[in-house]
XYZ file of C-alpha atoms in Angstrom:
638
model
C 0.074 -0.066 0.079
C 2.556 2.001 1.268
C 6.081 3.382 0.381
C 5.213 6.064 -1.475
C 7.553 9.546 -1.531
C 7.350 12.687 -3.092
C 10.467 14.743 -2.395
C 10.683 18.297 -4.469
C 14.561 19.142 -5.504
C 14.507 22.723 -7.423
C 11.884 25.979 -6.973
C 11.488 28.354 -9.699
C 9.688 30.876 -9.374
C 8.790 33.615 -12.560
C 8.217 37.026 -13.116
C 8.479 39.037 -16.615
C 10.034 35.936 -18.371
C 12.888 35.889 -14.478
C 13.257 33.686 -12.637
C 13.044 35.639 -8.679
C 13.964 32.759 -6.852
C 15.126 30.321 -8.087
C 16.518 26.935 -5.189
C 16.956 23.121 -5.053
C 15.851 21.208 -2.702
C 17.402 18.104 -0.909
C 17.000 15.006 0.734
C 16.410 15.513 4.856
C 15.897 18.505 7.355
C 16.149 21.236 4.843
C 15.540 24.939 6.998
C 14.720 27.992 4.718
C 16.836 30.559 7.222
C 16.455 34.351 7.230
C 15.282 37.468 9.214
C 11.818 38.331 10.078
C 9.899 38.807 7.752
C 11.399 38.345 4.537
C 9.177 35.762 2.653
C 10.004 32.262 4.060
C 6.624 31.706 4.639
C 5.567 33.050 0.791
C 8.166 29.622 -0.682
C 5.956 26.939 1.848
C 2.930 28.693 0.673
C 4.278 28.567 -3.092
C 5.065 25.257 -1.820
C 1.782 24.589 -1.342
C 0.225 25.396 -3.246
C 1.746 24.618 -7.119
C 1.934 21.300 -5.411
C -2.529 21.460 -5.464
C -3.422 23.710 -2.524
C -6.298 26.087 -3.299
C -5.019 29.406 -1.872
C -8.060 32.481 -1.272
C -7.529 35.741 -3.155
C -7.257 37.818 0.243
C -4.511 34.780 1.557
C -1.927 35.753 -0.731
C 0.982 37.215 0.712
C 3.934 40.027 -1.359
C 5.131 39.502 -3.476
C 4.227 36.495 -4.643
C 1.080 37.901 -5.133
C 2.773 40.248 -8.051
C 4.981 36.898 -9.890
C 3.400 35.434 -12.788
C 4.168 31.893 -11.889
C 5.408 29.114 -10.396
C 7.511 25.682 -10.963
C 8.439 22.948 -9.184
C 10.820 19.716 -10.039
C 10.128 16.903 -7.714
C 10.753 13.035 -7.424
C 8.340 10.644 -7.035
C 8.439 7.803 -5.805
C 11.944 7.755 -8.085
C 10.440 9.190 -10.998
C 11.731 12.687 -12.119
C 8.982 15.402 -13.127
C 8.557 19.016 -14.078
C 5.143 20.827 -12.825
C 3.441 24.375 -13.234
C 1.377 26.663 -12.548
C -0.227 29.951 -13.262
C 0.036 32.169 -9.763
C -4.047 34.308 -10.278
C -5.024 35.658 -7.055
C -9.269 34.191 -6.892
C -9.240 31.479 -8.541
C -8.440 29.027 -8.747
C -6.579 28.027 -12.218
C -5.132 24.729 -13.505
C -1.316 22.854 -13.094
C 0.299 21.383 -15.198
C 2.423 17.968 -15.697
C 5.784 16.188 -17.667
C 8.179 14.015 -17.513
C 12.096 15.194 -17.052
C 13.854 17.953 -15.502
C 13.081 21.253 -15.858
C 15.823 21.353 -17.910
C 17.628 18.234 -19.251
C 20.800 20.093 -22.026
C 19.069 20.131 -25.131
C 16.613 16.862 -24.475
C 13.263 16.351 -25.842
C 10.798 17.073 -23.746
C 7.701 14.901 -23.126
C 5.220 17.109 -23.886
C 2.761 18.957 -21.085
C -0.460 17.754 -19.487
C -3.298 20.025 -18.388
C -4.610 19.354 -15.526
C -7.898 21.233 -13.714
C -8.903 21.560 -10.410
C -11.718 19.905 -10.850
C -12.197 16.067 -12.402
C -14.673 16.492 -16.267
C -15.524 14.144 -19.069
C -12.693 14.565 -21.319
C -9.706 15.135 -18.595
C -8.803 13.741 -15.077
C -8.368 16.227 -12.550
C -4.561 17.237 -10.803
C -5.484 15.413 -7.843
C -6.952 12.503 -9.328
C -2.746 12.608 -11.959
C -1.586 12.980 -9.037
C -2.697 10.091 -6.963
C -2.076 7.959 -9.768
C 1.649 8.356 -9.913
C 2.017 8.142 -6.187
C 0.170 4.774 -5.947
C -2.542 5.843 -4.397
C -5.677 4.058 -5.363
C -9.015 6.658 -5.312
C -10.562 7.184 -1.940
C -12.973 8.479 -0.404
C -13.627 10.079 2.797
C -17.442 8.109 4.726
C -19.911 11.358 3.264
C -18.602 10.274 -0.567
C -16.630 13.184 -1.045
C -13.527 13.094 -2.746
C -10.446 13.450 -1.691
C -8.047 15.855 -3.122
C -3.984 17.180 -2.703
C -5.104 20.303 -1.237
C -7.061 18.012 0.798
C -3.721 16.183 1.514
C -2.331 18.960 2.150
C -3.709 19.353 5.007
C -1.877 17.404 7.050
C 1.040 18.119 5.439
C 1.961 21.491 5.255
C 1.705 23.096 8.596
C 1.374 26.638 8.359
C 1.993 29.355 11.349
C -1.573 30.708 10.315
C -3.826 27.801 11.878
C -4.791 27.791 15.397
C -2.571 26.105 17.537
C -4.825 23.930 18.929
C -5.724 22.893 15.412
C -4.093 19.294 13.390
C -4.700 20.521 10.312
C -4.785 23.166 8.508
C -7.379 26.070 8.660
C -10.317 26.101 5.484
C -12.994 28.919 5.381
C -15.536 26.574 3.362
C -17.627 24.792 6.840
C -18.190 21.986 4.070
C -14.651 21.556 3.590
C -13.505 20.354 6.208
C -16.485 18.325 8.429
C -15.446 16.071 10.811
C -16.240 12.846 8.495
C -13.042 14.526 5.609
C -10.488 14.843 8.843
C -10.933 11.640 9.645
C -10.825 10.815 5.894
C -8.024 12.520 5.290
C -5.923 11.283 8.922
C -6.375 7.244 8.026
C -5.824 7.399 4.546
C -2.374 8.844 4.915
C -1.436 6.688 8.161
C -3.010 3.484 6.269
C -5.637 2.624 9.076
C -8.321 2.155 5.696
C -8.213 -0.948 4.030
C -8.800 -1.810 -0.090
C -11.897 -3.845 0.743
C -13.627 -1.457 2.894
C -13.204 1.352 0.293
C -15.140 -0.995 -1.989
C -17.511 -1.453 0.162
C -18.080 2.018 0.770
C -18.064 2.233 -3.087
C -21.190 -0.078 -3.406
C -23.044 1.054 -0.805
C -22.949 4.900 -2.244
C -24.094 3.201 -5.731
C -26.422 1.293 -4.162
C -28.276 3.812 -1.496
C -27.918 6.378 -4.895
C -30.680 3.748 -6.444
C -31.675 3.205 -3.676
C -33.113 6.896 -4.296
C -34.300 6.558 -7.462
C -35.791 4.014 -7.476
C -37.932 5.696 -4.685
C -38.749 8.076 -6.605
C -39.775 6.717 -9.248
C -41.826 4.068 -7.408
C -43.403 7.795 -5.749
C -43.936 9.685 -9.337
C -45.724 6.037 -10.960
C -48.135 6.381 -8.031
C -49.225 9.832 -8.067
C -49.844 8.411 -11.631
C -52.144 5.360 -10.623
C -53.791 7.399 -8.504
C -57.203 5.991 -7.221
C -55.842 3.310 -9.483
C -52.539 2.753 -7.214
C -54.335 -0.797 -6.263
C -55.097 -2.886 -9.193
C -53.196 -5.364 -10.357
C -51.723 -6.825 -13.483
C -54.230 -10.321 -13.264
C -57.214 -8.035 -13.236
C -55.831 -5.150 -16.248
C -55.309 -8.064 -18.604
C -58.949 -10.312 -17.210
C -60.555 -7.036 -18.476
C -58.692 -6.351 -22.113
C -59.721 -9.741 -22.946
C -63.546 -9.194 -21.171
C -63.038 -5.606 -24.036
C -61.638 -7.939 -27.026
C -63.644 -10.524 -26.544
C -66.814 -8.075 -26.720
C -65.163 -6.670 -30.444
C -64.600 -9.390 -32.305
C -68.646 -9.765 -31.301
C -69.648 -6.512 -32.626
C -67.117 -6.766 -35.914
C -68.787 -10.354 -36.343
C -72.385 -9.833 -36.203
C -74.857 -10.244 -39.267
C -75.357 -6.388 -41.513
C -79.512 -5.319 -41.111
C -79.208 -4.262 -44.486
C -77.686 -3.860 -48.344
C -75.483 -0.203 -48.534
C -76.308 2.454 -50.052
C -73.880 2.695 -53.687
C -73.278 6.157 -51.029
C -72.356 4.688 -48.394
C -70.564 1.487 -50.476
C -68.375 4.765 -52.326
C -67.908 6.239 -48.744
C -66.257 2.597 -47.972
C -64.247 2.432 -50.527
C -63.095 5.103 -50.320
C -62.243 4.821 -46.291
C -61.124 1.054 -47.260
C -57.684 2.995 -49.402
C -56.689 5.294 -46.262
C -57.282 2.168 -43.270
C -55.177 -0.194 -45.924
C -52.129 2.671 -46.592
C -52.427 3.423 -43.490
C -51.463 -0.114 -43.163
C -48.518 -0.321 -45.621
C -47.018 2.760 -44.487
C -47.188 1.931 -40.563
C -45.841 -1.782 -41.975
C -42.408 0.125 -43.723
C -41.912 2.018 -40.370
C -41.903 -0.714 -38.585
C -39.687 -2.226 -41.043
C -37.396 0.394 -41.128
C -36.836 0.667 -37.298
C -36.314 -2.610 -37.513
C -33.038 -1.728 -39.940
C -32.153 0.810 -37.871
C -32.424 -1.150 -34.488
C -30.401 -3.832 -35.959
C -27.829 -1.042 -36.738
C -27.581 0.188 -33.972
C -27.110 -3.187 -31.832
C -24.305 -3.616 -34.566
C -22.183 0.127 -33.334
C -22.947 -0.797 -29.804
C -21.332 -4.081 -30.121
C -18.289 -2.760 -32.156
C -18.429 -0.077 -28.980
C -18.612 -2.117 -26.261
C -14.730 -4.705 -28.110
C -14.123 -0.576 -27.921
C -13.822 -0.200 -24.904
C -13.026 -3.913 -24.273
C -9.514 -3.382 -26.573
C -8.881 0.179 -25.630
C -9.561 -0.570 -21.770
C -6.482 -3.858 -22.591
C -4.255 -1.687 -24.202
C -4.351 0.791 -21.174
C -3.110 -1.566 -18.711
C -0.406 -3.224 -21.254
C 0.838 -0.004 -20.814
C 1.552 0.608 -17.697
C 2.660 -3.014 -17.541
C 5.226 -1.778 -19.814
C 5.857 1.120 -18.206
C 6.353 -1.457 -15.049
C 8.266 -4.198 -16.482
C 10.789 -0.945 -18.133
C 10.935 0.509 -15.667
C 12.102 -2.869 -13.623
C 13.971 -4.412 -15.810
C 15.421 -1.419 -18.367
C 16.818 -2.307 -21.259
C 17.407 -6.055 -22.309
C 21.073 -6.742 -23.865
C 21.610 -10.695 -26.266
C 24.786 -11.993 -25.617
C 24.184 -14.063 -28.345
C 22.466 -13.272 -32.292
C 18.942 -14.723 -31.922
C 18.744 -15.557 -35.772
C 22.385 -17.287 -36.290
C 23.259 -17.651 -32.405
C 27.182 -16.778 -32.727
C 28.233 -14.448 -30.345
C 27.331 -10.829 -30.310
C 30.622 -8.691 -30.792
C 30.944 -4.637 -29.505
C 31.290 -2.283 -31.711
C 35.481 -2.720 -32.954
C 35.878 1.641 -32.254
C 34.508 3.820 -30.213
C 31.141 6.266 -30.839
C 30.891 8.746 -29.448
C 27.009 8.518 -30.028
C 24.977 5.507 -28.252
C 24.064 2.817 -31.061
C 22.140 -0.517 -30.252
C 24.527 -2.964 -29.326
C 22.489 -5.916 -31.408
C 22.420 -4.334 -34.614
C 24.567 -0.852 -34.102
C 22.739 1.399 -34.826
C 21.882 3.978 -33.082
C 19.043 5.036 -30.834
C 17.877 7.937 -27.898
C 19.195 8.548 -24.781
C 17.982 6.277 -22.309
C 17.776 9.115 -20.141
C 15.143 11.266 -23.075
C 11.825 10.891 -21.555
C 8.974 8.788 -24.029
C 5.111 9.720 -24.335
C 4.089 7.317 -21.954
C 1.525 9.822 -20.397
C 0.843 11.627 -23.657
C -0.660 7.646 -24.614
C -1.662 7.201 -22.038
C -3.862 10.790 -21.416
C -4.731 9.852 -25.542
C -5.918 5.998 -24.301
C -8.103 7.984 -21.284
C -9.130 10.518 -24.216
C -10.834 7.652 -26.275
C -12.105 5.797 -23.578
C -14.102 8.939 -21.708
C -15.036 9.623 -25.543
C -16.084 5.827 -26.488
C -17.584 5.779 -23.150
C -20.497 8.739 -24.135
C -19.891 7.539 -27.599
C -21.997 4.539 -26.491
C -24.586 6.192 -24.198
C -26.011 7.650 -26.755
C -25.811 4.807 -29.413
C -27.643 3.263 -26.171
C -30.314 5.455 -25.877
C -31.235 5.976 -29.919
C -31.936 2.094 -29.231
C -33.877 2.744 -26.147
C -35.810 5.852 -28.976
C -35.847 3.495 -31.672
C -38.122 0.358 -29.226
C -39.970 2.885 -27.963
C -40.183 3.906 -32.437
C -41.379 -0.240 -32.633
C -43.639 0.043 -29.883
C -45.865 2.732 -30.624
C -45.157 1.973 -34.458
C -46.845 -1.580 -33.213
C -49.634 -0.856 -31.247
C -50.914 1.817 -34.072
C -49.957 -1.476 -37.480
C -52.705 -3.359 -35.519
C -54.812 -0.625 -34.999
C -55.131 -0.514 -38.299
C -55.083 -4.046 -39.165
C -58.708 -3.751 -37.666
C -60.052 -0.956 -38.457
C -59.501 -2.741 -42.251
C -60.716 -5.790 -41.234
C -63.697 -4.056 -39.539
C -64.537 -1.897 -42.553
C -63.493 -5.530 -44.894
C -67.016 -7.151 -43.199
C -68.960 -3.726 -42.293
C -71.824 -3.559 -45.631
C -74.240 -1.509 -43.674
C -72.325 1.509 -42.416
C -75.948 3.651 -42.189
C -77.951 1.817 -40.524
C -78.888 2.665 -36.499
C -77.053 -0.430 -35.162
C -73.853 -0.558 -37.119
C -72.893 3.086 -36.629
C -73.358 2.012 -32.780
C -71.307 -0.800 -33.239
C -69.252 0.947 -34.080
C -68.873 3.453 -31.645
C -69.078 0.921 -28.993
C -65.680 -0.346 -30.950
C -63.952 2.583 -30.797
C -64.065 3.249 -26.428
C -63.706 -0.452 -26.181
C -60.717 0.265 -27.855
C -59.710 3.240 -26.073
C -60.054 1.619 -23.098
C -58.096 -1.275 -23.321
C -55.495 1.138 -25.063
C -55.508 2.484 -21.369
C -55.217 -0.415 -19.677
C -51.305 -1.390 -21.768
C -50.828 1.655 -20.555
C -51.932 0.966 -16.946
C -50.134 -3.109 -17.159
C -46.790 -1.512 -18.833
C -46.532 1.288 -15.493
C -48.168 -1.363 -13.108
C -46.099 -3.691 -14.603
C -43.235 -1.776 -13.772
C -44.167 -0.681 -10.252
C -43.868 -4.600 -9.051
C -40.073 -4.923 -10.842
C -38.877 -1.466 -9.325
C -40.739 -3.186 -5.645
C -38.465 -6.086 -6.121
C -35.660 -3.241 -6.974
C -36.508 -1.907 -3.576
C -36.130 -5.422 -1.825
C -33.297 -6.214 -3.179
C -30.594 -2.940 -2.653
C -32.953 -1.726 0.401
C -30.798 -6.281 1.286
C -27.917 -4.820 0.097
C -27.419 -1.781 1.858
C -28.349 -4.144 5.038
C -25.637 -6.492 3.653
C -22.980 -3.992 3.175
C -23.911 -1.834 6.551
C -22.862 -5.128 8.300
C -19.899 -5.998 6.850
C -18.757 -2.754 6.655
C -18.843 -2.737 10.455
C -17.019 -6.046 10.836
C -13.931 -4.905 8.582
C -13.778 -1.773 10.840
C -13.275 -4.213 14.082
C -10.929 -6.249 12.683
C -9.519 -3.012 11.601
C -8.873 -2.120 15.023
C -5.402 -3.880 16.022
C -3.880 -1.891 13.105
C -5.370 1.481 14.851
C -4.020 0.911 18.053
C -1.240 -0.289 16.376
C -0.385 3.245 14.351
C -2.098 5.774 17.905
C -0.005 4.287 20.342
C 3.095 4.462 17.252
C 2.269 8.011 16.781
C 2.026 8.820 20.562
C 5.408 7.268 21.387
C 7.296 9.526 19.400
C 4.630 12.625 20.814
C 5.641 11.781 24.332
C 9.045 11.625 22.613
C 9.387 15.235 20.925
C 7.588 16.798 24.956
C 9.800 14.660 27.520
C 13.051 16.998 25.509
C 11.437 19.910 26.014
C 13.337 21.658 29.105
C 14.104 25.273 29.908
C 17.629 26.321 30.206
C 18.215 24.837 34.206
C 16.621 22.133 33.402
C 13.486 22.457 34.630
C 10.285 21.253 31.896
C 8.621 24.627 30.135
C 5.053 22.544 31.251
C 4.653 19.636 33.736
C 2.163 18.100 31.677
C 4.994 17.252 29.250
C 7.557 16.089 31.556
C 5.123 13.479 32.729
C 3.559 12.764 29.481
C 2.616 9.262 28.728
C 1.897 7.233 25.962
C -1.762 6.550 27.564
C -1.731 9.930 28.144
C -2.073 10.867 25.120
C -5.286 11.470 22.526
C -5.630 11.937 18.805
C -9.091 12.785 17.682
C -8.346 14.284 14.212
C -12.042 14.242 14.009
C -12.382 16.385 16.411
C -8.921 18.738 15.283
C -7.563 18.233 17.999
C -4.066 16.046 19.834
C -5.111 16.595 24.709
C -2.238 15.710 26.571
C -3.459 14.055 30.422
C -7.362 15.505 29.038
C -6.084 19.259 27.910
C -5.862 20.578 24.934
C -4.200 24.850 25.595
C -1.555 25.368 26.676
C 1.196 28.125 26.803
C 1.368 29.802 23.236
C 5.077 28.248 22.410
C 4.384 25.353 24.367
C 1.002 24.803 22.031
C 3.120 25.022 18.969
C 5.642 23.351 21.074
C 2.788 20.734 20.542
C 0.939 20.784 16.946
C 4.174 20.625 16.013
C 5.182 17.013 17.427
C 1.743 15.324 15.825
C 2.902 15.617 12.084
C 7.092 14.830 12.647
C 5.438 11.977 14.480
C 4.054 10.962 11.168
C 6.650 11.476 9.460
C 8.898 9.734 11.084
C 6.756 5.883 11.875
C 5.990 6.705 7.031
C 9.331 5.726 7.083
C 9.289 1.885 8.545
C 5.670 1.019 8.162
C 4.962 0.253 4.526
C 1.465 0.362 5.273
C 1.212 4.451 5.391
C 0.479 6.291 2.575
C 2.376 9.004 3.668
C 5.390 10.093 0.814
C 7.746 10.604 3.568
C 7.260 14.207 2.842
C 6.203 17.810 5.148
C 6.801 20.975 5.613
C 6.264 22.921 8.292
C 5.895 27.083 9.192
C 5.335 26.614 13.161
C 8.539 26.898 14.064
C 8.852 29.968 16.572
C 5.145 30.450 16.974
C 3.488 31.607 19.471
C 6.187 33.709 20.869
C 8.949 31.279 21.263
C 12.058 32.307 22.818
C 16.262 31.515 20.974
C 16.374 28.183 23.230
C 13.734 26.889 23.133
C 13.524 26.937 19.094
C 17.042 25.462 19.073
C 16.246 22.377 21.509
C 13.540 21.763 19.665
C 16.038 21.911 16.528
C 18.100 19.229 18.305
C 14.861 17.914 18.800
C 14.486 16.834 14.809
C 18.148 15.971 14.423
C 18.087 13.030 17.006
C 14.361 11.925 15.483
C 15.961 11.764 11.909
C 20.167 10.894 12.612
C 21.122 8.184 10.551
C 18.118 9.128 8.045
C 17.726 10.632 4.794
C 15.058 8.183 2.931
C 12.534 11.532 3.426
C 11.847 15.626 3.253
C 12.285 18.198 5.626
C 11.031 21.045 5.365
C 11.113 24.105 7.792
C 11.123 27.941 8.801
C 13.047 29.544 10.795
C 14.994 32.908 12.039
C 17.341 30.954 15.105
C 18.301 29.306 12.993
C 20.689 26.206 14.883
C 24.024 26.171 14.423
C 24.456 22.438 13.546
C 21.929 23.710 10.460
C 23.290 26.719 9.072
C 25.092 25.265 6.383
C 24.734 24.208 2.734
C 23.618 20.042 3.679
C 21.030 21.680 5.821
C 20.734 25.356 4.300
C 17.932 25.773 0.623
C 20.012 28.959 -0.418
C 21.708 31.472 1.848
C 20.552 33.645 5.499
C 18.000 36.230 4.145
C 18.895 39.632 4.590
C 16.201 40.541 2.549
C 13.635 39.416 0.126
C 13.556 35.788 -0.633
C 12.164 36.986 -3.578
C 13.725 39.034 -5.732
C 11.453 41.763 -7.330
């Protein structure tokens, strides 16, 4: 599940075609250091933004809001990508991504792919693409809102503005900050959810939505039937049979007298008209059946094409995995004559195939893998829409066939009646005709009600099945959550142990603790409540200003440390902290905390921690840990 990694390698901020910030980052601890109010926080805000975070119009910092674009080179699961995003206050612009480094000595780049913040029919969102690159499956919260990179970064970025008692970065929109959302972020990153539970939640979502749709359809059917809602299919069929029997008797009744010549002429004209209608309806039926056959064939073609596209997409993903695992193959013998392959006598300045000695592209050049993958995704989506249109067209044709069949049957019935009618002028004949018309109209209404009652019965059965499925899935989810309890206890215990280790190291110059609860903290005394967005120490949430921030920082740092050795964590071994010295923290306490960070990750380089400080520890004030110089002026050179 885990072992995903995300490391920043280079950040460039541009304005008017030039760069106003261009620095490289490294694995391990990264310190952005400088005087107060020089823009250290601005760099972390821009990293948050380019990775998919959303910044409100009134939250942009000067002079970042005057820049044009931010570009970031990063490593995702060991592969290098470059992403860029325009700076547009008050908007949520798309993010572009391509494989390869920001610069590569003139080598050809893969084309940029643009991804919006929201998923659409024709393209993936940035979060979807990023989740795919990180190897994360899609995930939904309890209330079925999709997790995004913005939500993930609320835990991976400890900012200055959020209250010191909170765990997650603050949100302006309450709908985006529900208890279910916060719990889902934590469970996803800490690996507390499992795929079976996730799949069952998706099935439950579909079943509940289908249940609501069926219930709505049932209500509409009851309204249409009104007082007839209690009728049964058998009673309606019996009524139709009775009416048909009466119609047959009326039509087979002998005429009372010969019709006059005028009546015969009228009958002949009417007979020809009805016969013409029969021919027209027959032609319509034939054409509709031909259209139905054609559309059915196209539907089969679309379904086969969809299967082929999905197989090609899977093959492309498999080939990328195989290439990344194996690399290029080298033959020791010729596959044709089986003789040993000789190396080139003269070394060439360019890379050549060891088999046929033809020049080949550099291994470092980036393939068009993502372009092909995006093209396949686009074709799958387009084919899906075409298939949906064809299915709807098929339903329309089938409905037209049903109507044409009824029209033909009615015309044929009238033709039979006209062929046996000799005395339309007689009173009895007119009465019979009226009665037959009434009975036919009544049967037409009965047929409509039969269709509704049939659908009604089907919907009732479907509602019962869906209700049973929903109850079954809820029981399975309860069982799965109970089974996951052991994993949950282990994760929370590991976090608490690291938090206690950090808090107990908090000492004044004279060796006394800053907070008694910190020095006496135990694993059992640490209560982490992601849903409520808080962490309690011995039952307390609030401490002094600086102590609150030490406590606040200790939790994400503990999670980062745990992610290095727990393969079930999804947290990508990446963290940004901008609250080291908030709350009036003095230099001695800040230095102690920085020493605790060094000790916490001593001997490890398989992570990336980026934090800002104006009171940098001497051991960190160097090129091995620092990013850029110690800034005396604004970090962004505008």
